JSON list of C-alpha atoms in Angstrom, two decimals:
[
{"chain": "A", "resi": 218, "resn": "MET", "atom": "CA", "xyz": [73.23, 214.38, 56.87]},
{"chain": "A", "resi": 219, "resn": "SER", "atom": "CA", "xyz": [75.77, 216.02, 59.12]},
{"chain": "A", "resi": 220, "resn": "ASP", "atom": "CA", "xyz": [75.43, 219.52, 60.40]},
{"chain": "A", "resi": 221, "resn": "PRO", "atom": "CA", "xyz": [77.95, 222.02, 59.11]},
{"chain": "A", "resi": 222, "resn": "PHE", "atom": "CA", "xyz": [77.19, 224.05, 62.27]},
{"chain": "A", "resi": 223, "resn": "VAL", "atom": "CA", "xyz": [77.97, 221.10, 64.72]},
{"chain": "A", "resi": 224, "resn": "ASP", "atom": "CA", "xyz": [80.74, 219.88, 62.43]},
{"chain": "A", "resi": 225, "resn": "ALA", "atom": "CA", "xyz": [82.67, 222.89, 62.95]},
{"chain": "A", "resi": 226, "resn": "PHE", "atom": "CA", "xyz": [82.07, 223.15, 66.87]},
{"chain": "A", "resi": 227, "resn": "PHE", "atom": "CA", "xyz": [83.44, 219.95, 66.70]},
{"chain": "A", "resi": 228, "resn": "ALA", "atom": "CA", "xyz": [86.33, 220.93, 64.50]},
{"chain": "A", "resi": 229, "resn": "LEU", "atom": "CA", "xyz": [86.79, 224.37, 67.21]},
{"chain": "A", "resi": 230, "resn": "HIS", "atom": "CA", "xyz": [87.39, 221.06, 70.01]},
{"chain": "A", "resi": 231, "resn": "HIS", "atom": "CA", "xyz": [89.39, 218.96, 67.98]},
{"chain": "A", "resi": 232, "resn": "GLY", "atom": "CA", "xyz": [93.03, 218.27, 70.09]},
{"chain": "A", "resi": 233, "resn": "LEU", "atom": "CA", "xyz": [92.12, 220.74, 72.83]},
{"chain": "A", "resi": 234, "resn": "PRO", "atom": "CA", "xyz": [92.80, 219.17, 76.52]},
{"chain": "A", "resi": 235, "resn": "ARG", "atom": "CA", "xyz": [89.07, 219.16, 77.52]},
{"chain": "A", "resi": 236, "resn": "GLN", "atom": "CA", "xyz": [85.69, 220.02, 75.73]},
{"chain": "A", "resi": 237, "resn": "ALA", "atom": "CA", "xyz": [84.13, 221.05, 79.01]},
{"chain": "A", "resi": 238, "resn": "PRO", "atom": "CA", "xyz": [85.13, 222.80, 82.69]},
{"chain": "A", "resi": 239, "resn": "GLY", "atom": "CA", "xyz": [87.14, 220.31, 84.28]},
{"chain": "A", "resi": 240, "resn": "SER", "atom": "CA", "xyz": [90.70, 219.49, 85.58]},
{"chain": "A", "resi": 241, "resn": "ASP", "atom": "CA", "xyz": [93.05, 216.47, 86.71]},
{"chain": "A", "resi": 242, "resn": "ALA", "atom": "CA", "xyz": [92.45, 218.44, 90.25]},
{"chain": "A", "resi": 243, "resn": "THR", "atom": "CA", "xyz": [89.03, 217.85, 90.23]},
{"chain": "A", "resi": 244, "resn": "THR", "atom": "CA", "xyz": [89.09, 214.40, 88.32]},
{"chain": "A", "resi": 245, "resn": "ARG", "atom": "CA", "xyz": [91.22, 213.20, 91.24]},
{"chain": "A", "resi": 246, "resn": "ARG", "atom": "CA", "xyz": [89.41, 214.80, 93.96]},
{"chain": "A", "resi": 247, "resn": "LEU", "atom": "CA", "xyz": [86.16, 213.40, 92.59]},
{"chain": "A", "resi": 248, "resn": "LEU", "atom": "CA", "xyz": [87.77, 209.91, 92.73]},
{"chain": "A", "resi": 249, "resn": "GLU", "atom": "CA", "xyz": [88.52, 210.31, 96.08]},
{"chain": "A", "resi": 250, "resn": "LEU", "atom": "CA", "xyz": [85.21, 211.67, 97.49]},
{"chain": "A", "resi": 251, "resn": "ALA", "atom": "CA", "xyz": [83.65, 208.31, 95.65]},
{"chain": "A", "resi": 252, "resn": "GLY", "atom": "CA", "xyz": [86.20, 205.88, 96.97]},
{"chain": "A", "resi": 253, "resn": "PRO", "atom": "CA", "xyz": [87.05, 203.29, 98.41]},
{"chain": "A", "resi": 254, "resn": "LEU", "atom": "CA", "xyz": [86.62, 201.07, 95.48]},
{"chain": "A", "resi": 255, "resn": "PRO", "atom": "CA", "xyz": [86.55, 197.53, 94.63]},
{"chain": "A", "resi": 256, "resn": "PRO", "atom": "CA", "xyz": [89.85, 196.18, 93.46]},
{"chain": "A", "resi": 257, "resn": "ARG", "atom": "CA", "xyz": [90.46, 196.78, 89.57]},
{"chain": "A", "resi": 258, "resn": "PRO", "atom": "CA", "xyz": [86.89, 198.32, 89.09]},
{"chain": "A", "resi": 259, "resn": "ARG", "atom": "CA", "xyz": [84.59, 198.40, 86.31]},
{"chain": "A", "resi": 260, "resn": "MET", "atom": "CA", "xyz": [83.75, 201.94, 85.06]},
{"chain": "A", "resi": 261, "resn": "LEU", "atom": "CA", "xyz": [82.05, 203.58, 82.60]},
{"chain": "A", "resi": 262, "resn": "ASP", "atom": "CA", "xyz": [82.79, 207.33, 81.37]},
{"chain": "A", "resi": 263, "resn": "LEU", "atom": "CA", "xyz": [79.88, 208.34, 79.43]},
{"chain": "A", "resi": 264, "resn": "GLY", "atom": "CA", "xyz": [80.50, 211.41, 77.02]},
{"chain": "A", "resi": 265, "resn": "CYS", "atom": "CA", "xyz": [84.20, 210.70, 77.44]},
{"chain": "A", "resi": 266, "resn": "GLY", "atom": "CA", "xyz": [85.26, 212.79, 74.30]},
{"chain": "A", "resi": 267, "resn": "PRO", "atom": "CA", "xyz": [89.07, 212.33, 74.14]},
{"chain": "A", "resi": 268, "resn": "GLY", "atom": "CA", "xyz": [89.14, 210.32, 77.39]},
{"chain": "A", "resi": 269, "resn": "ARG", "atom": "CA", "xyz": [91.42, 212.76, 79.43]},
{"chain": "A", "resi": 270, "resn": "SER", "atom": "CA", "xyz": [89.24, 211.68, 82.74]},
{"chain": "A", "resi": 271, "resn": "ALA", "atom": "CA", "xyz": [88.87, 207.85, 81.36]},
{"chain": "A", "resi": 272, "resn": "LEU", "atom": "CA", "xyz": [92.81, 207.97, 81.06]},
{"chain": "A", "resi": 273, "resn": "LEU", "atom": "CA", "xyz": [93.32, 209.34, 84.50]},
{"chain": "A", "resi": 274, "resn": "LEU", "atom": "CA", "xyz": [90.70, 206.62, 86.19]},
{"chain": "A", "resi": 275, "resn": "ALA", "atom": "CA", "xyz": [92.23, 203.63, 84.78]},
{"chain": "A", "resi": 276, "resn": "ALA", "atom": "CA", "xyz": [95.86, 204.88, 85.76]},
{"chain": "A", "resi": 277, "resn": "GLU", "atom": "CA", "xyz": [94.95, 206.06, 89.13]},
{"chain": "A", "resi": 278, "resn": "THR", "atom": "CA", "xyz": [92.39, 202.68, 89.85]},
{"chain": "A", "resi": 279, "resn": "GLY", "atom": "CA", "xyz": [94.38, 199.63, 87.83]},
{"chain": "A", "resi": 280, "resn": "GLY", "atom": "CA", "xyz": [90.75, 199.32, 86.75]},
{"chain": "A", "resi": 281, "resn": "HIS", "atom": "CA", "xyz": [89.01, 198.68, 83.14]},
{"chain": "A", "resi": 282, "resn": "VAL", "atom": "CA", "xyz": [87.07, 201.67, 81.89]},
{"chain": "A", "resi": 283, "resn": "THR", "atom": "CA", "xyz": [84.62, 201.56, 78.99]},
{"chain": "A", "resi": 284, "resn": "ALA", "atom": "CA", "xyz": [84.69, 205.40, 77.42]},
{"chain": "A", "resi": 285, "resn": "VAL", "atom": "CA", "xyz": [81.36, 206.30, 75.60]},
{"chain": "A", "resi": 286, "resn": "ASP", "atom": "CA", "xyz": [81.20, 208.87, 73.55]},
{"chain": "A", "resi": 287, "resn": "LEU", "atom": "CA", "xyz": [79.33, 209.31, 69.45]},
{"chain": "A", "resi": 288, "resn": "HIS", "atom": "CA", "xyz": [81.92, 211.67, 68.44]},
{"chain": "A", "resi": 289, "resn": "GLN", "atom": "CA", "xyz": [84.57, 208.88, 66.49]},
{"chain": "A", "resi": 290, "resn": "PRO", "atom": "CA", "xyz": [87.81, 211.48, 66.03]},
{"chain": "A", "resi": 291, "resn": "PHE", "atom": "CA", "xyz": [87.59, 212.18, 69.96]},
{"chain": "A", "resi": 292, "resn": "LEU", "atom": "CA", "xyz": [87.54, 208.04, 70.29]},
{"chain": "A", "resi": 293, "resn": "ASP", "atom": "CA", "xyz": [90.46, 207.88, 67.93]},
{"chain": "A", "resi": 294, "resn": "GLU", "atom": "CA", "xyz": [92.42, 210.74, 69.83]},
{"chain": "A", "resi": 295, "resn": "LEU", "atom": "CA", "xyz": [91.68, 208.48, 72.87]},
{"chain": "A", "resi": 296, "resn": "THR", "atom": "CA", "xyz": [92.91, 205.20, 71.76]},
{"chain": "A", "resi": 297, "resn": "ALA", "atom": "CA", "xyz": [95.96, 206.83, 70.13]},
{"chain": "A", "resi": 298, "resn": "GLU", "atom": "CA", "xyz": [96.48, 208.56, 73.62]},
{"chain": "A", "resi": 299, "resn": "ALA", "atom": "CA", "xyz": [96.06, 205.08, 75.56]},
{"chain": "A", "resi": 300, "resn": "ARG", "atom": "CA", "xyz": [98.10, 203.63, 73.12]},
{"chain": "A", "resi": 301, "resn": "ARG", "atom": "CA", "xyz": [101.17, 206.15, 74.08]},
{"chain": "A", "resi": 302, "resn": "ARG", "atom": "CA", "xyz": [100.67, 205.55, 77.70]},
{"chain": "A", "resi": 303, "resn": "GLY", "atom": "CA", "xyz": [100.52, 202.09, 77.83]},
{"chain": "A", "resi": 304, "resn": "LEU", "atom": "CA", "xyz": [96.76, 201.92, 78.74]},
{"chain": "A", "resi": 305, "resn": "ALA", "atom": "CA", "xyz": [95.55, 200.21, 75.94]},
{"chain": "A", "resi": 306, "resn": "GLY", "atom": "CA", "xyz": [94.09, 197.30, 77.72]},
{"chain": "A", "resi": 307, "resn": "ALA", "atom": "CA", "xyz": [92.59, 199.39, 80.19]},
{"chain": "A", "resi": 308, "resn": "VAL", "atom": "CA", "xyz": [90.65, 201.75, 78.35]},
{"chain": "A", "resi": 309, "resn": "GLU", "atom": "CA", "xyz": [87.77, 200.41, 75.69]},
{"chain": "A", "resi": 310, "resn": "PRO", "atom": "CA", "xyz": [86.25, 203.24, 73.49]},
{"chain": "A", "resi": 311, "resn": "VAL", "atom": "CA", "xyz": [82.79, 202.58, 72.35]},
{"chain": "A", "resi": 312, "resn": "ASN", "atom": "CA", "xyz": [81.38, 204.56, 69.75]},
{"chain": "A", "resi": 313, "resn": "ARG", "atom": "CA", "xyz": [77.64, 204.91, 70.98]},
{"chain": "A", "resi": 314, "resn": "SER", "atom": "CA", "xyz": [74.83, 207.07, 72.33]},
{"chain": "A", "resi": 315, "resn": "MET", "atom": "CA", "xyz": [74.65, 207.22, 75.96]},
{"chain": "A", "resi": 316, "resn": "ALA", "atom": "CA", "xyz": [70.60, 207.16, 75.79]},
{"chain": "A", "resi": 317, "resn": "ASP", "atom": "CA", "xyz": [71.31, 203.57, 74.23]},
{"chain": "A", "resi": 318, "resn": "LEU", "atom": "CA", "xyz": [73.54, 202.00, 76.44]},
{"chain": "A", "resi": 319, "resn": "PRO", "atom": "CA", "xyz": [73.40, 198.11, 75.92]},
{"chain": "A", "resi": 320, "resn": "TYR", "atom": "CA", "xyz": [75.17, 196.81, 79.36]},
{"chain": "A", "resi": 321, "resn": "PRO", "atom": "CA", "xyz": [72.82, 194.56, 81.60]},
{"chain": "A", "resi": 322, "resn": "ASP", "atom": "CA", "xyz": [72.06, 195.81, 85.34]},
{"chain": "A", "resi": 323, "resn": "GLY", "atom": "CA", "xyz": [74.67, 195.67, 87.68]},
{"chain": "A", "resi": 324, "resn": "SER", "atom": "CA", "xyz": [77.64, 195.93, 85.41]},
{"chain": "A", "resi": 325, "resn": "PHE", "atom": "CA", "xyz": [79.96, 198.66, 86.67]},
{"chain": "A", "resi": 326, "resn": "ASP", "atom": "CA", "xyz": [81.06, 199.61, 90.17]},
{"chain": "A", "resi": 327, "resn": "VAL", "atom": "CA", "xyz": [81.35, 203.34, 88.87]},
{"chain": "A", "resi": 328, "resn": "VAL", "atom": "CA", "xyz": [79.55, 205.38, 86.23]},
{"chain": "A", "resi": 329, "resn": "TRP", "atom": "CA", "xyz": [81.58, 208.69, 85.35]},
{"chain": "A", "resi": 330, "resn": "ALA", "atom": "CA", "xyz": [79.88, 211.88, 83.39]},
{"chain": "A", "resi": 331, "resn": "GLU", "atom": "CA", "xyz": [82.39, 214.56, 83.26]},
{"chain": "A", "resi": 332, "resn": "GLY", "atom": "CA", "xyz": [80.05, 217.28, 81.89]},
{"chain": "A", "resi": 333, "resn": "SER", "atom": "CA", "xyz": [77.87, 215.36, 79.80]},
{"chain": "A", "resi": 334, "resn": "ALA", "atom": "CA", "xyz": [74.56, 214.28, 81.77]},
{"chain": "A", "resi": 335, "resn": "TYR", "atom": "CA", "xyz": [73.16, 217.84, 80.16]},
{"chain": "A", "resi": 336, "resn": "ILE", "atom": "CA", "xyz": [73.02, 215.91, 77.02]},
{"chain": "A", "resi": 337, "resn": "LEU", "atom": "CA", "xyz": [70.34, 213.31, 78.42]},
{"chain": "A", "resi": 338, "resn": "GLY", "atom": "CA", "xyz": [68.97, 215.86, 81.10]},
{"chain": "A", "resi": 339, "resn": "PHE", "atom": "CA", "xyz": [70.14, 215.55, 85.01]},
{"chain": "A", "resi": 340, "resn": "ASP", "atom": "CA", "xyz": [66.70, 213.80, 85.95]},
{"chain": "A", "resi": 341, "resn": "THR", "atom": "CA", "xyz": [66.88, 211.49, 82.74]},
{"chain": "A", "resi": 342, "resn": "ALA", "atom": "CA", "xyz": [70.59, 210.64, 83.38]},
{"chain": "A", "resi": 343, "resn": "LEU", "atom": "CA", "xyz": [70.01, 209.45, 86.86]},
{"chain": "A", "resi": 344, "resn": "ARG", "atom": "CA", "xyz": [67.45, 207.57, 86.14]},
{"chain": "A", "resi": 345, "resn": "GLN", "atom": "CA", "xyz": [68.79, 205.93, 83.42]},
{"chain": "A", "resi": 346, "resn": "TRP", "atom": "CA", "xyz": [72.43, 205.24, 84.60]},
{"chain": "A", "resi": 347, "resn": "ARG", "atom": "CA", "xyz": [71.33, 203.91, 87.95]},
{"chain": "A", "resi": 348, "resn": "ARG", "atom": "CA", "xyz": [70.39, 200.32, 86.80]},
{"chain": "A", "resi": 349, "resn": "LEU", "atom": "CA", "xyz": [74.16, 200.44, 85.44]},
{"chain": "A", "resi": 350, "resn": "LEU", "atom": "CA", "xyz": [75.61, 200.28, 88.87]},
{"chain": "A", "resi": 351, "resn": "ALA", "atom": "CA", "xyz": [76.55, 197.09, 90.72]},
{"chain": "A", "resi": 352, "resn": "PRO", "atom": "CA", "xyz": [75.60, 196.66, 94.58]},
{"chain": "A", "resi": 353, "resn": "GLY", "atom": "CA", "xyz": [77.77, 199.34, 96.29]},
{"chain": "A", "resi": 354, "resn": "GLY", "atom": "CA", "xyz": [78.29, 201.01, 93.07]},
{"chain": "A", "resi": 355, "resn": "VAL", "atom": "CA", "xyz": [78.92, 205.06, 92.71]},
{"chain": "A", "resi": 356, "resn": "LEU", "atom": "CA", "xyz": [77.65, 207.37, 90.15]},
{"chain": "A", "resi": 357, "resn": "VAL", "atom": "CA", "xyz": [79.71, 210.65, 89.70]},
{"chain": "A", "resi": 358, "resn": "LEU", "atom": "CA", "xyz": [79.00, 213.51, 87.38]},
{"chain": "A", "resi": 359, "resn": "THR", "atom": "CA", "xyz": [79.26, 216.83, 87.01]},
{"chain": "A", "resi": 360, "resn": "GLU", "atom": "CA", "xyz": [76.48, 219.65, 85.98]},
{"chain": "A", "resi": 361, "resn": "CYS", "atom": "CA", "xyz": [76.31, 222.99, 85.16]},
{"chain": "A", "resi": 362, "resn": "GLU", "atom": "CA", "xyz": [74.11, 224.81, 87.78]},
{"chain": "A", "resi": 363, "resn": "TRP", "atom": "CA", "xyz": [72.94, 227.98, 89.06]},
{"chain": "A", "resi": 364, "resn": "ALA", "atom": "CA", "xyz": [75.32, 229.44, 92.04]},
{"chain": "A", "resi": 365, "resn": "THR", "atom": "CA", "xyz": [72.66, 232.02, 93.19]},
{"chain": "A", "resi": 366, "resn": "GLU", "atom": "CA", "xyz": [68.86, 231.96, 93.59]},
{"chain": "A", "resi": 367, "resn": "THR", "atom": "CA", "xyz": [69.09, 235.30, 91.88]},
{"chain": "A", "resi": 368, "resn": "PRO", "atom": "CA", "xyz": [71.04, 234.74, 88.70]},
{"chain": "A", "resi": 369, "resn": "SER", "atom": "CA", "xyz": [71.35, 237.91, 86.04]},
{"chain": "A", "resi": 370, "resn": "PRO", "atom": "CA", "xyz": [69.16, 238.64, 83.35]},
{"chain": "A", "resi": 371, "resn": "GLY", "atom": "CA", "xyz": [71.90, 238.28, 81.41]},
{"chain": "A", "resi": 372, "resn": "ALA", "atom": "CA", "xyz": [72.90, 235.02, 82.41]},
{"chain": "A", "resi": 373, "resn": "ARG", "atom": "CA", "xyz": [69.46, 233.54, 82.31]},
{"chain": "A", "resi": 374, "resn": "ALA", "atom": "CA", "xyz": [69.18, 235.00, 78.65]},
{"chain": "A", "resi": 375, "resn": "PHE", "atom": "CA", "xyz": [71.57, 232.99, 77.92]},
{"chain": "A", "resi": 376, "resn": "TRP", "atom": "CA", "xyz": [71.13, 229.86, 79.48]},
{"chain": "A", "resi": 377, "resn": "ASP", "atom": "CA", "xyz": [67.27, 229.52, 79.83]},
{"chain": "A", "resi": 378, "resn": "PRO", "atom": "CA", "xyz": [66.51, 229.14, 76.12]},
{"chain": "A", "resi": 379, "resn": "GLN", "atom": "CA", "xyz": [69.10, 226.14, 75.80]},
{"chain": "A", "resi": 380, "resn": "TYR", "atom": "CA", "xyz": [69.50, 224.80, 79.12]},
{"chain": "A", "resi": 381, "resn": "PRO", "atom": "CA", "xyz": [67.60, 225.91, 82.08]},
{"chain": "A", "resi": 382, "resn": "LEU", "atom": "CA", "xyz": [69.66, 225.35, 85.26]},
{"chain": "A", "resi": 383, "resn": "ARG", "atom": "CA", "xyz": [68.92, 224.59, 88.66]},
{"chain": "A", "resi": 384, "resn": "THR", "atom": "CA", "xyz": [70.54, 225.61, 92.12]},
{"chain": "A", "resi": 385, "resn": "THR", "atom": "CA", "xyz": [72.56, 222.82, 93.98]},
{"chain": "A", "resi": 386, "resn": "GLU", "atom": "CA", "xyz": [69.70, 222.45, 96.48]},
{"chain": "A", "resi": 387, "resn": "ARG", "atom": "CA", "xyz": [67.14, 221.43, 93.59]},
{"chain": "A", "resi": 388, "resn": "ASN", "atom": "CA", "xyz": [69.72, 219.15, 92.03]},
{"chain": "A", "resi": 389, "resn": "ALA", "atom": "CA", "xyz": [70.48, 217.41, 95.43]},
{"chain": "A", "resi": 390, "resn": "ALA", "atom": "CA", "xyz": [66.65, 217.03, 96.14]},
{"chain": "A", "resi": 391, "resn": "ALA", "atom": "CA", "xyz": [66.13, 215.49, 92.20]},
{"chain": "A", "resi": 392, "resn": "ALA", "atom": "CA", "xyz": [69.06, 213.00, 93.09]},
{"chain": "A", "resi": 393, "resn": "ARG", "atom": "CA", "xyz": [67.66, 212.01, 96.43]},
{"chain": "A", "resi": 394, "resn": "GLU", "atom": "CA", "xyz": [64.07, 211.70, 94.68]},
{"chain": "A", "resi": 395, "resn": "ALA", "atom": "CA", "xyz": [66.07, 209.33, 92.13]},
{"chain": "A", "resi": 396, "resn": "GLY", "atom": "CA", "xyz": [66.96, 206.98, 94.90]},
{"chain": "A", "resi": 397, "resn": "TYR", "atom": "CA", "xyz": [70.61, 207.94, 95.62]},
{"chain": "A", "resi": 398, "resn": "THR", "atom": "CA", "xyz": [72.36, 209.16, 98.63]},
{"chain": "A", "resi": 399, "resn": "VAL", "atom": "CA", "xyz": [74.33, 212.15, 98.29]},
{"chain": "A", "resi": 400, "resn": "VAL", "atom": "CA", "xyz": [77.88, 211.18, 99.19]},
{"chain": "A", "resi": 401, "resn": "ALA", "atom": "CA", "xyz": [79.57, 214.62, 98.11]},
{"chain": "A", "resi": 402, "resn": "VAL", "atom": "CA", "xyz": [78.73, 217.84, 96.48]},
{"chain": "A", "resi": 403, "resn": "LEU", "atom": "CA", "xyz": [82.09, 219.81, 94.74]},
{"chain": "A", "resi": 404, "resn": "PRO", "atom": "CA", "xyz": [81.85, 223.00, 93.46]},
{"chain": "A", "resi": 405, "resn": "LEU", "atom": "CA", "xyz": [84.28, 223.53, 90.51]},
{"chain": "A", "resi": 406, "resn": "PRO", "atom": "CA", "xyz": [87.02, 226.35, 90.97]},
{"chain": "A", "resi": 407, "resn": "ASP", "atom": "CA", "xyz": [86.99, 229.20, 88.42]},
{"chain": "A", "resi": 408, "resn": "SER", "atom": "CA", "xyz": [90.29, 227.83, 87.08]},
{"chain": "A", "resi": 409, "resn": "ASP", "atom": "CA", "xyz": [88.87, 224.65, 85.74]},
{"chain": "A", "resi": 410, "resn": "TRP", "atom": "CA", "xyz": [86.86, 226.80, 83.27]},
{"chain": "A", "resi": 411, "resn": "PHE", "atom": "CA", "xyz": [89.74, 228.91, 81.81]},
{"chain": "A", "resi": 412, "resn": "ASP", "atom": "CA", "xyz": [92.97, 226.46, 82.31]},
{"chain": "A", "resi": 413, "resn": "GLU", "atom": "CA", "xyz": [92.13, 223.68, 80.02]},
{"chain": "A", "resi": 414, "resn": "TYR", "atom": "CA", "xyz": [89.06, 224.78, 78.58]},
{"chain": "A", "resi": 415, "resn": "TYR", "atom": "CA", "xyz": [88.44, 228.30, 77.60]},
{"chain": "A", "resi": 416, "resn": "THR", "atom": "CA", "xyz": [92.02, 229.90, 77.47]},
{"chain": "A", "resi": 417, "resn": "PRO", "atom": "CA", "xyz": [92.90, 227.08, 75.02]},
{"chain": "A", "resi": 418, "resn": "LEU", "atom": "CA", "xyz": [89.61, 227.07, 73.28]},
{"chain": "A", "resi": 419, "resn": "ALA", "atom": "CA", "xyz": [90.25, 230.92, 72.54]},
{"chain": "A", "resi": 420, "resn": "GLY", "atom": "CA", "xyz": [93.20, 230.71, 71.05]},
{"chain": "A", "resi": 421, "resn": "ARG", "atom": "CA", "xyz": [91.77, 228.28, 68.42]},
{"chain": "A", "resi": 422, "resn": "LEU", "atom": "CA", "xyz": [89.54, 230.71, 67.69]},
{"chain": "A", "resi": 423, "resn": "ASP", "atom": "CA", "xyz": [91.91, 233.55, 66.75]},
{"chain": "A", "resi": 424, "resn": "ALA", "atom": "CA", "xyz": [92.93, 230.97, 64.07]},
{"chain": "A", "resi": 425, "resn": "ALA", "atom": "CA", "xyz": [89.52, 229.99, 62.42]},
{"chain": "A", "resi": 426, "resn": "ASP", "atom": "CA", "xyz": [88.86, 230.36, 59.32]},
{"chain": "A", "resi": 427, "resn": "LEU", "atom": "CA", "xyz": [85.90, 232.89, 59.21]},
{"chain": "A", "resi": 428, "resn": "THR", "atom": "CA", "xyz": [85.51, 232.43, 55.70]},
{"chain": "A", "resi": 429, "resn": "ASP", "atom": "CA", "xyz": [83.81, 229.53, 55.98]},
{"chain": "A", "resi": 430, "resn": "GLU", "atom": "CA", "xyz": [79.65, 230.31, 57.51]},
{"chain": "A", "resi": 431, "resn": "ALA", "atom": "CA", "xyz": [79.58, 227.66, 59.91]},
{"chain": "A", "resi": 432, "resn": "THR", "atom": "CA", "xyz": [83.01, 228.24, 61.07]},
{"chain": "A", "resi": 433, "resn": "ALA", "atom": "CA", "xyz": [81.88, 231.87, 61.58]},
{"chain": "A", "resi": 434, "resn": "ARG", "atom": "CA", "xyz": [78.59, 231.21, 63.36]},
{"chain": "A", "resi": 435, "resn": "ALA", "atom": "CA", "xyz": [80.82, 228.58, 65.48]},
{"chain": "A", "resi": 436, "resn": "VAL", "atom": "CA", "xyz": [83.16, 230.64, 66.47]},
{"chain": "A", "resi": 437, "resn": "ALA", "atom": "CA", "xyz": [80.97, 233.90, 67.54]},
{"chain": "A", "resi": 438, "resn": "ALA", "atom": "CA", "xyz": [78.76, 231.23, 69.57]},
{"chain": "A", "resi": 439, "resn": "THR", "atom": "CA", "xyz": [81.57, 230.03, 71.33]},
{"chain": "A", "resi": 440, "resn": "ARG", "atom": "CA", "xyz": [83.05, 233.98, 71.77]},
{"chain": "A", "resi": 441, "resn": "ALA", "atom": "CA", "xyz": [79.30, 234.83, 73.61]},
{"chain": "A", "resi": 442, "resn": "GLU", "atom": "CA", "xyz": [79.93, 232.08, 75.86]},
{"chain": "A", "resi": 443, "resn": "ILE", "atom": "CA", "xyz": [83.27, 232.83, 77.16]},
{"chain": "A", "resi": 444, "resn": "ALA", "atom": "CA", "xyz": [82.12, 236.44, 77.34]},
{"chain": "A", "resi": 445, "resn": "LEU", "atom": "CA", "xyz": [79.01, 235.31, 79.24]},
{"chain": "A", "resi": 446, "resn": "ARG", "atom": "CA", "xyz": [81.58, 233.83, 81.89]},
{"chain": "A", "resi": 447, "resn": "HIS", "atom": "CA", "xyz": [83.83, 236.96, 82.17]},
{"chain": "A", "resi": 448, "resn": "GLU", "atom": "CA", "xyz": [80.91, 238.68, 82.48]},
{"chain": "A", "resi": 449, "resn": "HIS", "atom": "CA", "xyz": [78.44, 236.56, 84.47]},
{"chain": "A", "resi": 450, "resn": "GLY", "atom": "CA", "xyz": [80.74, 233.68, 85.99]},
{"chain": "A", "resi": 451, "resn": "ALA", "atom": "CA", "xyz": [79.58, 234.36, 89.56]},
{"chain": "A", "resi": 452, "resn": "ASP", "atom": "CA", "xyz": [75.51, 233.37, 88.83]},
{"chain": "A", "resi": 453, "resn": "TYR", "atom": "CA", "xyz": [76.62, 229.70, 87.62]},
{"chain": "A", "resi": 454, "resn": "ARG", "atom": "CA", "xyz": [79.22, 226.86, 88.19]},
{"chain": "A", "resi": 455, "resn": "TYR", "atom": "CA", "xyz": [79.93, 223.40, 87.62]},
{"chain": "A", "resi": 456, "resn": "THR", "atom": "CA", "xyz": [79.38, 221.42, 90.45]},
{"chain": "A", "resi": 457, "resn": "GLY", "atom": "CA", "xyz": [80.51, 217.38, 91.15]},
{"chain": "A", "resi": 458, "resn": "TYR", "atom": "CA", "xyz": [78.00, 215.05, 92.63]},
{"chain": "A", "resi": 459, "resn": "VAL", "atom": "CA", "xyz": [79.15, 211.83, 93.92]},
{"chain": "A", "resi": 460, "resn": "LEU", "atom": "CA", "xyz": [75.92, 209.52, 94.59]},
{"chain": "A", "resi": 461, "resn": "ARG", "atom": "CA", "xyz": [75.13, 206.13, 95.72]},
{"chain": "A", "resi": 462, "resn": "PRO", "atom": "CA", "xyz": [72.32, 204.18, 95.05]},
{"chain": "A", "resi": 463, "resn": "ARG", "atom": "CA", "xyz": [70.21, 203.79, 98.31]},
{"chain": "A", "resi": 464, "resn": "GLN", "atom": "CA", "xyz": [69.32, 200.12, 99.31]},
{"chain": "A", "resi": 465, "resn": "ASP", "atom": "CA", "xyz": [66.43, 198.74, 100.78]},
{"chain": "A", "resi": 466, "resn": "ASP", "atom": "CA", "xyz": [67.05, 198.70, 104.29]},
{"chain": "A", "resi": 467, "resn": "GLY", "atom": "CA", "xyz": [64.60, 196.13, 105.47]},
{"chain": "A", "resi": 468, "resn": "THR", "atom": "CA", "xyz": [61.83, 198.33, 106.28]},
{"chain": "A", "resi": 469, "resn": "GLY", "atom": "CA", "xyz": [60.26, 198.85, 102.89]},
{"chain": "A", "resi": 470, "resn": "GLU", "atom": "CA", "xyz": [62.25, 202.69, 102.74]},
{"chain": "A", "resi": 471, "resn": "ARG", "atom": "CA", "xyz": [64.85, 203.33, 100.66]}
]
């Protein structure tokens, strides 16, 4: 049985450029930092939404992107856009949970997750996705985290109950503990929050039907999130990580 609040939240996001902070410029920069890649790399985009990143990855690399999401309307948007761009053969939408992936170990040269690792939790995502990488493969993900050691009480009151954030230093340490080399760390610019995410989303809120209780709740929650970003945006950020599994060097160390 579906949750009316969740359904209303997704409805507010349908047709938007993005469902989390990001931009094509950031995706391209992370892809550059992840390289060089094999010819026609095998890529897995987890929590792909309507596939903004998946489409760019396929077009930029000439590889094949398996794009995984649980929300079929987003995958339908991706399918239609891939056909429009002539990328239908390069992008494979898959309706499946990122927590239940059937792919054999070493199936992908790149595992990509912009704004979606939080669904599993950063540490769990690092552990579960590592096995999917082929030798020499790379994991690229973005994570919301504290930008300061002393975030404001207002920011903590919002984030602590729903997804306790950590600093870059702690997340990088967690990545190393999980067996990765931290190749690059890229803080996303503030424009990635607004240009293609919050500003289009705010316009959707203004047109929402507030007589529907679930929609009214979703609108109120989203307005509170946007207001928090305006008031306490210096306290937290999204950060991109480019990670490669460490290989045994023959000494027993990894």
